[in-house]
XYZ file of C-alpha atoms in Angstrom:
480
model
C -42.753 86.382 141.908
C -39.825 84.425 143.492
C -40.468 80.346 144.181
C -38.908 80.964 147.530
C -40.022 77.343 148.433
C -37.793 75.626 146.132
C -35.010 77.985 146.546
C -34.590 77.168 150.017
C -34.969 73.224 149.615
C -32.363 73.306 146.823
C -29.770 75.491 149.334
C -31.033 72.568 152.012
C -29.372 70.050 149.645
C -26.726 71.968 149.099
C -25.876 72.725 152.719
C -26.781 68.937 153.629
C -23.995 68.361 150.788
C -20.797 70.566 152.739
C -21.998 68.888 155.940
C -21.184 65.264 154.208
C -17.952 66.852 153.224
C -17.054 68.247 156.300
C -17.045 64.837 157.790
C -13.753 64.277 155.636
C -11.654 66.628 157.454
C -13.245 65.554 160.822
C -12.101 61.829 160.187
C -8.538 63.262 159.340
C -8.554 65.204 162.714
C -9.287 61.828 164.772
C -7.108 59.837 163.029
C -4.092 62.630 163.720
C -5.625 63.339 166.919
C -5.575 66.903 166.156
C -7.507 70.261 167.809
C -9.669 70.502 165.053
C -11.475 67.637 165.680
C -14.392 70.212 168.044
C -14.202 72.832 165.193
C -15.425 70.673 162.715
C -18.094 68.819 164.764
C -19.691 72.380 165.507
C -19.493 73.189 162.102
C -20.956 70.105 160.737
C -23.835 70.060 163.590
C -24.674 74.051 162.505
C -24.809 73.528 158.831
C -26.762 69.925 159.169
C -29.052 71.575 161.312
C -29.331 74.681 159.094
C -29.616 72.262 155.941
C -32.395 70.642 157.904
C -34.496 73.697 158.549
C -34.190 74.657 154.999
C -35.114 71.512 153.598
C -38.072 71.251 155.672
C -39.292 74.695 154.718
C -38.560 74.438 151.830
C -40.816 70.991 151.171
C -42.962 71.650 147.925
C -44.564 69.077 145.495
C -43.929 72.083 142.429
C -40.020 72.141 142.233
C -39.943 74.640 138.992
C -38.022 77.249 138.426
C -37.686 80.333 136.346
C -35.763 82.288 135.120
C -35.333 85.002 137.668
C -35.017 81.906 140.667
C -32.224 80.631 138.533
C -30.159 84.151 139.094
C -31.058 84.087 142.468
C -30.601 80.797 143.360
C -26.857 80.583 141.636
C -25.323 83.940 143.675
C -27.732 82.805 147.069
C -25.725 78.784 146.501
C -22.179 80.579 146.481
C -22.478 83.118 149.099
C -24.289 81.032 151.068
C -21.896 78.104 151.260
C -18.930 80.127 151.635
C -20.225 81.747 154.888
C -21.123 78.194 156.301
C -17.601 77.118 154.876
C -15.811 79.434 156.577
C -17.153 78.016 159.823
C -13.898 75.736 160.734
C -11.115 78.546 159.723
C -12.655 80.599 162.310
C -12.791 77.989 164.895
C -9.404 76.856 164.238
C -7.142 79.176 166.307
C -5.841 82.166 165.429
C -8.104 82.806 162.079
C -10.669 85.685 162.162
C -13.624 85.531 160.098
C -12.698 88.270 157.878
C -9.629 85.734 157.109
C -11.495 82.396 156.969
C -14.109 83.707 154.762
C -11.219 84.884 152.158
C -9.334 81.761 152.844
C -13.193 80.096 151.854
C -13.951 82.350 149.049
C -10.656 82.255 147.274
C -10.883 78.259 147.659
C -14.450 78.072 147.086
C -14.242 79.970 143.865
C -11.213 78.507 142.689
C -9.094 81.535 142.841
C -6.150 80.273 145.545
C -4.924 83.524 147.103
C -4.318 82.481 150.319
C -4.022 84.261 153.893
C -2.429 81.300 155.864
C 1.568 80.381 156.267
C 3.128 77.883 158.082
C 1.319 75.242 155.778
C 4.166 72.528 156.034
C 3.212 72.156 159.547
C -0.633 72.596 159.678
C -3.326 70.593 161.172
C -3.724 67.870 158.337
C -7.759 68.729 158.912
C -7.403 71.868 157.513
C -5.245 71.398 154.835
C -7.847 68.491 153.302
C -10.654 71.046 153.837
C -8.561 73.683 151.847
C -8.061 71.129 149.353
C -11.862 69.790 149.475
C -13.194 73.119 148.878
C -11.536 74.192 145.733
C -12.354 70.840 144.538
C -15.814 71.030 144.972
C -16.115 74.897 143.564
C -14.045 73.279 140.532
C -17.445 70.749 139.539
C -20.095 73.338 140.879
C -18.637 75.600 138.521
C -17.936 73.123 135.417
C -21.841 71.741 136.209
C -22.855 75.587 136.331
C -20.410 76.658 133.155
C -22.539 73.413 131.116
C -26.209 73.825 132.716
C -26.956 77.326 134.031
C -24.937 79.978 131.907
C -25.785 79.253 128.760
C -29.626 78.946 129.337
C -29.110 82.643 131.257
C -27.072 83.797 127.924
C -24.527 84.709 130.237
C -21.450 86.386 128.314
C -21.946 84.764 125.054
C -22.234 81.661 126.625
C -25.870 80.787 124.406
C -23.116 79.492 121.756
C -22.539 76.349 124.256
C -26.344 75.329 124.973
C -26.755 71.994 124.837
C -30.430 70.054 125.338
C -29.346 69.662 128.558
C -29.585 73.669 129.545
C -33.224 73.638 129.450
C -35.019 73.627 133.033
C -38.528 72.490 131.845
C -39.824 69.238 133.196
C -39.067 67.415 130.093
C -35.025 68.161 130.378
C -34.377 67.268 134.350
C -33.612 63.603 133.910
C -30.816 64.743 130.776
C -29.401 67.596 133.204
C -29.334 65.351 135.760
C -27.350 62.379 133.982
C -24.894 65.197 132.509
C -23.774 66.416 136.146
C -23.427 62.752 137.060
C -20.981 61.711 133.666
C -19.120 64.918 134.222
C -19.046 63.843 138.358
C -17.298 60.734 137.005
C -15.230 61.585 134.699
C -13.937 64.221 137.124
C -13.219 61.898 139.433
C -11.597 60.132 137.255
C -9.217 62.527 136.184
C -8.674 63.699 140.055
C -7.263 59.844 141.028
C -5.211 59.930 138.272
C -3.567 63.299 138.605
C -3.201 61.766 142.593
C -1.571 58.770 140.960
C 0.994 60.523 139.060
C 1.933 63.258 141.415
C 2.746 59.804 143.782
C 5.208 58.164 141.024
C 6.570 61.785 140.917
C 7.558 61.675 144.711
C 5.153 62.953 146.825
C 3.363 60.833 149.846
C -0.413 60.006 149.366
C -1.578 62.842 151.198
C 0.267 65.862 149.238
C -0.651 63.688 146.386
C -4.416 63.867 147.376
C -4.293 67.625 148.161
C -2.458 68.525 144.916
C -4.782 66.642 142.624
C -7.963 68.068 144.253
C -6.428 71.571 143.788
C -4.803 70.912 140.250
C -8.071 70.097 138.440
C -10.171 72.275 139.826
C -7.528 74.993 138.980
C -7.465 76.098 142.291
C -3.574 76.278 143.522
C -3.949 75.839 147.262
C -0.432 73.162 148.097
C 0.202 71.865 151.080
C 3.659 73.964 151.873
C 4.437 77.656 151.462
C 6.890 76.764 149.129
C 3.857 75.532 146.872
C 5.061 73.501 143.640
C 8.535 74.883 144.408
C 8.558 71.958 146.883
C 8.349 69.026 144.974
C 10.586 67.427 142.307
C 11.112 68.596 138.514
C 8.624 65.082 137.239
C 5.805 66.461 139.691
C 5.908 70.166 137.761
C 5.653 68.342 135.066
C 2.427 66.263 135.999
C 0.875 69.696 137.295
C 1.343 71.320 134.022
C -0.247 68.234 132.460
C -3.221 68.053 134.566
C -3.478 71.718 134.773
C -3.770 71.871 131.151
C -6.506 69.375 131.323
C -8.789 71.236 134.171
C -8.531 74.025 131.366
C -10.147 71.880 128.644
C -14.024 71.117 128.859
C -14.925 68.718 130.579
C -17.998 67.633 129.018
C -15.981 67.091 125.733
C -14.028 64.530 127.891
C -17.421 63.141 128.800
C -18.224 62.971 124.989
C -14.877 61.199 124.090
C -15.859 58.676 126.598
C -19.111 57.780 125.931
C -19.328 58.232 121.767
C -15.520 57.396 121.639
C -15.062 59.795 119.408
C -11.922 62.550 119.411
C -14.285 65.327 118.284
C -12.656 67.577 121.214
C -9.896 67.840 119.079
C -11.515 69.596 116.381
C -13.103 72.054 118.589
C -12.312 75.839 117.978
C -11.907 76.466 121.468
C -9.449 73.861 121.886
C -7.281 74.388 119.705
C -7.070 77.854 120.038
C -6.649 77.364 123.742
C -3.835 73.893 123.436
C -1.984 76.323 120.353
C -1.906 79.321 122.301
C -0.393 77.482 125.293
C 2.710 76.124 123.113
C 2.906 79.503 121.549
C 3.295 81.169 124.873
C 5.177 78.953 126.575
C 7.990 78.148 123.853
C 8.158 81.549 123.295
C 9.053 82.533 126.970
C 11.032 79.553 127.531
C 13.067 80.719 124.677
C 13.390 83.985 126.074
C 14.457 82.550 129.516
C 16.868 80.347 127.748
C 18.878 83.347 125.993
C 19.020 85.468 128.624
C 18.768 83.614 131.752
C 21.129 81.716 131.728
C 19.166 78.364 132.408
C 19.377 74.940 130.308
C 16.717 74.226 127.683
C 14.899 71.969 129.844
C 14.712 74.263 132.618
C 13.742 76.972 130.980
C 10.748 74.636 129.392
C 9.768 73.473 132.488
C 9.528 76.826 134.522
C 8.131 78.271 131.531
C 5.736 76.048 130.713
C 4.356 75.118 134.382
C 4.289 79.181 135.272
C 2.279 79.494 131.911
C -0.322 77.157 132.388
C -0.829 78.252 136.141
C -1.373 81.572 135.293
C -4.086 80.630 132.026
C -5.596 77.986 133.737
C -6.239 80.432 136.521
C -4.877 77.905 139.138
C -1.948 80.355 140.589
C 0.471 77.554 141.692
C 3.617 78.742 142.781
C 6.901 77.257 141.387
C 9.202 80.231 141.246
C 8.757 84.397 141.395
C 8.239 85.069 137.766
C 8.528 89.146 138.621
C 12.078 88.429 138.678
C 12.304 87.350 135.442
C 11.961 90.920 133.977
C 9.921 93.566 132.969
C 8.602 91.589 129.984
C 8.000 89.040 131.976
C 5.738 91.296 133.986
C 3.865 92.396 131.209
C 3.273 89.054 129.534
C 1.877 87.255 133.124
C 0.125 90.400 133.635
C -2.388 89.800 130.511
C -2.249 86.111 130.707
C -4.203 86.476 133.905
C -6.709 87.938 131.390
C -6.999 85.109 129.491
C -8.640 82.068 131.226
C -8.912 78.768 129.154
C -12.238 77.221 128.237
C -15.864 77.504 128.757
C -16.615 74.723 130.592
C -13.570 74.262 132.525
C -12.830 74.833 136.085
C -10.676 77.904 135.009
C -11.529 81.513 135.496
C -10.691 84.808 133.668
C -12.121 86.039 130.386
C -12.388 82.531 128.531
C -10.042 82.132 124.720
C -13.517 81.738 122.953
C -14.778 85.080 124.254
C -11.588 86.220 122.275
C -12.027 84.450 119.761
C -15.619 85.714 118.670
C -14.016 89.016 119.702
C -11.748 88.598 116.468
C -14.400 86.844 113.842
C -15.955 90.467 114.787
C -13.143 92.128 113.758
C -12.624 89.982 110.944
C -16.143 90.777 109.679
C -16.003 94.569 110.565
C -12.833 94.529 108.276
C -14.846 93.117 104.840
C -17.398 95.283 105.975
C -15.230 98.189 104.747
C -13.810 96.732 101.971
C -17.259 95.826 100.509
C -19.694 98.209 102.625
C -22.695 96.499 100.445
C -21.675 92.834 101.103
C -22.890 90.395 103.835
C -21.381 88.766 105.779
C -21.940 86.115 108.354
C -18.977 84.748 110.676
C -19.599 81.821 112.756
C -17.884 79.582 115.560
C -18.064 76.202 115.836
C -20.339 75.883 113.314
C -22.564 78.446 114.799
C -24.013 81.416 113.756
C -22.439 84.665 115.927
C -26.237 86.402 116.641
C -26.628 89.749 117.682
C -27.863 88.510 121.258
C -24.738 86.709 121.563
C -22.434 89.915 120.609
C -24.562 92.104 123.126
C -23.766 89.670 125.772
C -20.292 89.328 125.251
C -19.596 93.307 124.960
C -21.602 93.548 128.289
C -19.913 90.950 129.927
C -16.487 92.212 128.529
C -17.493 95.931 129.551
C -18.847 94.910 133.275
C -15.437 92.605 133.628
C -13.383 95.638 132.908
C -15.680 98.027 135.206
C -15.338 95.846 138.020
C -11.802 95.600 138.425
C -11.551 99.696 137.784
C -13.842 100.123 141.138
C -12.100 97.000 142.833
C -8.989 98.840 141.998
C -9.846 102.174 143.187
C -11.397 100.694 146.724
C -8.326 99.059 147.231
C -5.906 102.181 146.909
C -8.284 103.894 149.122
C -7.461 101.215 151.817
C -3.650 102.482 151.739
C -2.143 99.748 149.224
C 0.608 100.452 146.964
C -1.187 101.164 143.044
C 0.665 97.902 141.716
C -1.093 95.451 144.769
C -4.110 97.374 143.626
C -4.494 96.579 140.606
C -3.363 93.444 140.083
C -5.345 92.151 142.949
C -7.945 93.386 141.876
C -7.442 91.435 137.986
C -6.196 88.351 140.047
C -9.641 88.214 142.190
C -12.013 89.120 139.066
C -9.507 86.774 136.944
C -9.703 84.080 139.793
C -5.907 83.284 139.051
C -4.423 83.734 143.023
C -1.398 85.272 143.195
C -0.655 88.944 141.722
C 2.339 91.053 141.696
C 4.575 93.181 143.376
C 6.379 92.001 146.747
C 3.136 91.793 148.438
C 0.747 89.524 146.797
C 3.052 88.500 143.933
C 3.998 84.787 143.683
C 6.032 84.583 146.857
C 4.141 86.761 148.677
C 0.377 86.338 150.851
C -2.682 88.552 151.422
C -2.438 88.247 155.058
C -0.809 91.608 155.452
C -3.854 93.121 153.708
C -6.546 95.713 155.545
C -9.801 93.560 156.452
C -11.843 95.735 154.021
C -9.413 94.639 151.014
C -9.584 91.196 151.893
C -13.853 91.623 152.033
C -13.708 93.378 148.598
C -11.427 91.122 146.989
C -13.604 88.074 148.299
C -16.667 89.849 146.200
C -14.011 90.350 143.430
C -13.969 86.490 143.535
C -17.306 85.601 143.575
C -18.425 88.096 140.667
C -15.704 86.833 138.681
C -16.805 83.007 139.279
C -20.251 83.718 138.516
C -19.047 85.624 135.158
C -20.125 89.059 136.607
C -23.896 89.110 135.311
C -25.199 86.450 136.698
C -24.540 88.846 140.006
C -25.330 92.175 138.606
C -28.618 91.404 137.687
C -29.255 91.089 140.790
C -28.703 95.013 141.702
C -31.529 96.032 138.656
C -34.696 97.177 140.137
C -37.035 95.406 137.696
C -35.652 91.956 138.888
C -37.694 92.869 142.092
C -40.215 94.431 140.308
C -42.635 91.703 140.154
């Protein structure tokens, strides 16, 4: 049976949580003396009040969860924010709710596509609340990613259990100082990004917005140009601190507090920092032969498009689909990739592929010495059969999703290229696709309403890395 008690005190804090942020954006409103300023008072006043109601419900001396409220409770926190989230889009004029909850979900979930233009002149208001949201869905998630996943065995995710994904009585106070280090240490890395985006030339407030979006991986800028806007020193900072919202996070918190550089030594790490070079010197290479660019340009476009497009965060410098058709190819399967678990980043994760290959590797001597055994393991783990299961299903449902995704959008009249890579871009939760629609200097605005609602599920499945959601839709969860 469901604790529905606790569920609904725990979305009360939650909800009581956007209102505090929401105040943000309303401060920015008075201070410009902008229109916003009533949008974000009703919104604030109907999720406090909401938050209140639930809370008070919700009141319970026994605040214990299982296994099942866990599922529940992570889809319910998502969905449910994003629809009270959404609130000040659609009060702002000229935004629909089918548009402010995509605008919400893609910022929410990290994912960036965007429906707005005319960003170098918007309401400051609703460019911080943009900004706010895709930096809050970046620590919900990396919190989630470190806490939630792994006890749910959540594609493969068991291998990154720490003491601190255990929800009995006994574990609360260590989950509870792990979100708080990893609250600080994000921080920390968010005024520091804002710091060096400033030396690189841009005023406090794009600094702000760009840092919120960069480490959360998120991609939402302040102009339509995106990154394109800003000097050659602030691509470079965004491909820095891009690269960072890719790594762990909790290994930063280890660093700190052990001071020890054992994140270096990390499979997942290194796979992800040497695959990165790889890629990027290789197409910068490429770009310098035949594109007739300079060798630091073509490092610097390279390496910034590279990053955005792993790291999931979708910033725009310039249209890569003009680079070629193996160009094309190449960004179309880095949106595949993703960067670490644990990270802000979306997509398929590099150690998902990199179990995927000690598999291989140990299929392979299999054949060669059919009565040997063999054991491969990562990180110093054993690879256990559980762990394969739930990395084939997640890999299977990942794949499934964006087929149907796919096919619903070509039923709503797009073009098959906008179909599918939207569909991989939303799942992926990298932002833009390709094509001269939704590709890098393109927008989703022009998109039917019942694309932009399927896409937005696209999103949140992807976030929640697909199970967590599906179990949902199995009769025996209801069962008892």
């Amino acid at each position: 049976m469901l604790n529905i008690r606790p569920l609904l005190f725990i979305l009360g804090v939650f909800l009581s949580t956007l209102t505090a942020f929401m105040f943000i954006p309303l401060l920015f409103a008075l201070l410009y003396g902008e229109e916003t300023v009533g949008a974000f008072m009703i919104a604030s006043l109907a999720t406090g009040t909401c938050a209140s109601a639930c809370m008070h419900q919700g009141q319970s001396q026994n605040l214990r969860l299982n296994i099942r409220d866990m599922f529940l409770l992570t889809s319910l926190t998502w969905l449910i924010v994003s629809l009270f989230a959404a609130m000040p889009f659609t009060l702002y004029h000229g935004i629909n709710y089918t548009d402010a909850f995509f605008e919400t979900m893609s910022g929410i979930t990290t994912t960036g596509s965007t429906v707005l233009s005319g960003l170098d002149s918007m309401d400051h208001s609703i460019l911080i609340w943009r900004s706010l949201l895709q930096w809050m869905g970046g620590i919900g998630f990396i919190v989630m990613a470190v806490a939630i996943l792994p006890f749910l065995n959540v594609g493969g995710m068991r291998l990154f259990r720490t003491e601190s994904s255990d929800w009995s009585d006994k574990a609360v106070p260590r989950t509870q100082d792990m979100a708080k280090h990893l609250f600080y240490v994000y921080i920390a890395l968010t005024v520091l990004c804002g710091i060096a985006y400033h030396a690189a030339g841009m005023n406090w407030f794009q600094a702000i917005n760009h840092a919120m979006t960069t480490l959360s991986t998120g991609g939402y800028s302040t102009s339509d140009s995106s990154m394109a806007a800003f000097s050659h020193q602030a691509h470079w900072v965004g491909t820095l601190f891009m690269a960072a919202g890719g790594l762990p996070l909790l290994m930063f918190v280890h660093m700190i507090s052990q001071r020890s550089m054992r994140i270096w030594n990390d499979d997942q790490v290194k796979g992800y920092l040497w695959f990165l070079l790889f890629v990027s010197c290789g197409l910068a290479f490429w770009l310098w032969q035949g594109h007739d660019m300079t060798p630091a340009d073509a490092l610097r476009l390279a390496s910034f498009n590279v990053v955005s497009v792993v790291t999931t965060t979708g910033y725009g410098l310039t249209d890569y689909t003009a680079w070629g058709a193996l160009a094309n190819v190449a960004f179309l399967f880095l949106m595949f990739a993703g960067s670490c678990s644990g990270s802000t980043s979306g997509g398929i994760k590099i150690f998902r592929f990199q179990i995927a290959i000690s598999i291989m590797r140990e299929q392979l001597k299999q054949q060669f010495h059919p009565n040997g055994v063999f054991k491969e393991r990562y990180n110093g783990r054993s690879i256990t059969e559980d762990i394969v299961r739930s990395l084939v299903t997640f890999i299977l449902l990942f794949l499934v999703v964006i087929v149907l995704l796919s096919v619903i959008l070509v039923m709503t009249g797009l073009d098959p290229t906008t179909s599918f890579t939207g569909a991989v871009t939303a799942v992926t939760n990298v932002g833009p696709g390709l094509g001269p629609v939704i590709g890098p200097a393109g927008n989703f605005s022009t998109l039917p309403d019942i694309a932009k609602w399927a896409l937005a599920i696209g999103m949140l499945l992807g976030r929640l890395e697909i199970l967590t959601v599906a179990v949902l839709l199995h009769p025996n969860f209801w069962k008892y």
